[in-house]
Amino acid sequence: MADAQPQAVSPDEANSNPAAVSEVADNLSFPLFGAGKPTTILVDPAEDPGILRAVRDLQSDLEARGPIRPVIRTEIPKEPGQMIVVGSLENSRWLSPLLDSGQVSTQGLSGEWEAFSQEVVDAPYEGVERALVIAGSDKRGTIYGIYDLLDRAGVSPWAWWADVPIEKTGNLYVSSGRRLEKPSVKYRGIFLNDENPALFGWANKTFGGFNHAFYERVFELILRQKGNYLWPAMWGKAFYDDDPMNAELADEMGIVIGTSHHEPLGRAHIEWERYGEGDWNYQTNAGNLRDFWRFGMDRIGGREALVTIGMRGDGDEAMSEGTAIDLLETIVSDQRSVIADVTGKPASQTPQIWALYKEVQDYYDQGMDVPDDVTLLFADDNWGNLRRLPEPGAERRGGYGVYYHFDYVGGPRNYKWINTTQIERVWEQMGIAYDYGAREAWIVNVGDLKPMELPISFFLDYAWDPSDIPLENLDTYTRDWAAQQFPDAYANEIAALLEAYTKYNARRKPELLDADTYSVVNFSEFERVSDEYQALAERAAVLREELPEAYDDAFVQLVWFPVTASANLNALYYTTALNRLYAEQGRARTNGLAEKAAELFARDDQLRRVYEEEIAGGKWVDMMSQTHIGYTYWQQPDVQSAPDTERIEMPEEAGFGVAVPGSRENWAARSAEAVLPQVDVLSRHTAEFEVFNTGQAPYEVTVTPLRPWVSVSDNALNIEMQKSVTLAVDWGEAPLGLTRVPVEIDAGLLGTKTLHLPVFKPENAADVSGLVEADGFISVDAAAASRIFGGEDIEWSVIPNLGRTGDSIVALPATAPASEPGSDSPRLEYDLWLFERGKLDVTITLAPTQDFKAQGGLHYALSIDDQAPVLVNAVEAEVSGEGDASWEKSVAQYAHEITTRLSVDEPGAHTLKLWRVDPGLVFQHVTVATRDLPETYLAPPGTPQCEASDTGETLPDCSIPVVSSASP
């Protein structure tokens, strides 16, 4: 991504930011437009048609941005003035004299792949005062130089695909200096996949199918973001066969066409159904398959392509149980013979790629031979976690690449509807890939393309230049991207909304969400989750009203719809969960919640209609038609169905009910003892319970704590539906130690129920320090360590926003060798204060990283005080994909959660040490439990961090850390 909307820059700033775009000029600046004069664009008419097409975009976009349409010239004009000169080193006759005179340098361009420069040159030609020269090392380098300028001049790459307005301005200038860029990853692209029904419906209604009119828009989007590679849509579609102009246009515009991991030699899978003879089985039908593939290579002809080789079974499945490695090696050898025969040159001279996807990676691990000139495309596990990488420094002529996913169809559940990918995870995983040497090709499955706009931009920007997005710049990327699409004054709030909703959706993908995901009784977890989504939706609604009307179409697509629809979905499942709980308890609110759930289900479709019908003149019809409610197994339902809710018959007379946190019971109907969660002087100061009605008639109730130092928010209640009651403690009067306080609830003739409130006031409270145990647990984000110790060439770094509940922390670089835990090796230390001796269950929550080094797992270690470190394997078994219960759990919950049993001999101050062992582990959260914890999906609430009192106070200075807005 280039800079956000252009701002004023000083001459000094321009020198440090060469060829910067600004609305303010200095005496060395070049005017893109100004003073009411049209800009002249000079280009050699013999340039490649793809460059000429981009020049026309330069003309039309500058017209949209400025006051007058620029003029394209193919000869130097006779009248003096200033001009933009566009040319490639390969072809431009207008660039040649500037290169010969040294006014334009070839340094950094000559012999490079897709490099470009932009620089202001004085007196480039006779009678020309000044020129902005855009020079490319080759065709695509020149095209990127054009689109990079437009991007920085305020034309978003998403102008067409997300209806981002191009604002008019009177003046725009380019500062002096030379801007030089080239890509870090050679092939950078996207894969349109899993495109039915949404993209399929939209493309057919908008363009009549996946034809060259459709792909023209796709190609341009890729180029505007400095990508060069595409795997076309393939669910029942054939890029070459459906419209022969598709390939012609790709070649003209400069897009390298590949085919997906299971479509070798340019043949779409559907083409076998259309034209294939016999079974898709090389053991029994080799001749027909070779003929089929030969046609594909003939059809590619001389066009630029990255040819997929290898083979999977019919329908993108494994070929057969126990397929022999020898067979795959034979297939590849025969395919390369076809390539050589068709091209008339050695196969090694045709770029090829072999995707080590699913079981194919297993064959590679077992020693399958792959020709050295073939690019090995390692894959993630379909959920954004890399399965394997080469050893750092490993070399092969064809290099290494990565196939990544923002969308997937398969187990444990499809995820296709909306963006759920945190760019922070992409940064971490693809950064490891780059550091380990996977730099030849990066391709990402983007599903329907929309609504993956933000992660697509990030993926392609990161592939272009990872060094431009170091960790210290990661937390500003979304803000800068928002400023690229919207006025700068709104960028901070828009970025906050994008980061938050994506984080919330990442921790449980919408298709996996149901009424049982979060706890409805423990720590108010589901309520807090739903309320946080609703708060985002309210902020998005306010911002939509404040934004200039011209930005409404873009705002709905990029921000308002994903935020609001996600909030509505979570409200639906939360309401359903409450309805089912209340039905068990017989509450009077049960049926009202069933009605509310039905309204929320209906609203999901209403929100879809806003996106598809009410904005952009109905441009995005069908684009949000992906089903996401009503899953019963991994595959999507054909139509959405509302979650089941309960309705109950309510008696006319009143009914007495009491609910306490942590329980689904109606305790008024039980004789067993009911105990409230413990309160203590350091953290949890109050306790709540609910009194509810199980009938239609109202009733009166009184609440009486049987200790004078416990107060109640309201001791006389009229219960029509339900009311919450809060108990508070006067800590100055409360006795030391643990006290159980009876609380009597009197409903008259309907009955009486006594609750018990545990109240804890430790005797040594003033001495307490560190993370303090509360009601049997300590909960803290891993990044909030008391002390951090690095090592030789190893540093701990916080990755902001990554994870389910807060920031994450990781030891970098990921290429560093393993550490031996103990002594002064890298570690995180957490000061604890425990009120009990004995066992400790320490649960570490980590990102769901896989064993990408194929070494039998990834390890860390834990210890208490000076005890010996206990080695822990975070990834105990190699991923086997769908059907592997532990992998399915980790990807579904977006985390590994590993519990290790430790112990302490005495209560009081202790230090938990979390030791780095293997590289690549990303630590999110630490929970220490002295007893069984209530069940939750996310971490328990944050516990207090205290400092012992040194001023004679009876209590330490304590604060409860904010684990995250996404945490209960």
PDB file of N, CA and C in Angstrom, residues 7 35 63 210 236 255 496 690:
ATOM      1  N   GLN A   7      -0.889  14.546   1.600  1.00  0.00           N
ATOM      2  CA  GLN A   7      -0.888  15.664   2.519  1.00  0.00           C
ATOM      3  C   GLN A   7       0.221  16.629   2.113  1.00  0.00           C
ATOM      4  N   ALA A  35      -2.885  25.102 -12.154  1.00  0.00           N
ATOM      5  CA  ALA A  35      -2.969  26.338 -12.941  1.00  0.00           C
ATOM      6  C   ALA A  35      -3.877  26.195 -14.152  1.00  0.00           C
ATOM      7  N   GLU A  63      -7.759  12.730 -14.490  1.00  0.00           N
ATOM      8  CA  GLU A  63      -8.928  13.551 -14.829  1.00  0.00           C
ATOM      9  C   GLU A  63      -9.943  13.518 -13.698  1.00  0.00           C
ATOM     10  N   PHE A 210     -18.022 -15.572 -16.024  1.00  0.00           N
ATOM     11  CA  PHE A 210     -16.620 -15.325 -15.697  1.00  0.00           C
ATOM     12  C   PHE A 210     -15.839 -15.156 -16.999  1.00  0.00           C
ATOM     13  N   GLY A 236     -16.736 -25.298 -11.383  1.00  0.00           N
ATOM     14  CA  GLY A 236     -17.560 -25.425 -12.582  1.00  0.00           C
ATOM     15  C   GLY A 236     -17.194 -24.430 -13.655  1.00  0.00           C
ATOM     16  N   ILE A 255      -0.792 -10.212 -16.539  1.00  0.00           N
ATOM     17  CA  ILE A 255      -1.101 -11.114 -15.433  1.00  0.00           C
ATOM     18  C   ILE A 255      -0.610 -12.522 -15.770  1.00  0.00           C
ATOM     19  N   ALA A 496      -9.964   1.273  13.991  1.00  0.00           N
ATOM     20  CA  ALA A 496     -10.318   0.602  15.245  1.00  0.00           C
ATOM     21  C   ALA A 496     -11.474  -0.366  15.032  1.00  0.00           C
ATOM     22  N   GLU A 690     -29.868 -13.122  40.312  1.00  0.00           N
ATOM     23  CA  GLU A 690     -31.126 -12.686  39.719  1.00  0.00           C
ATOM     24  C   GLU A 690     -32.303 -13.358  40.411  1.00  0.00           C
TER      25      GLU A 690
END
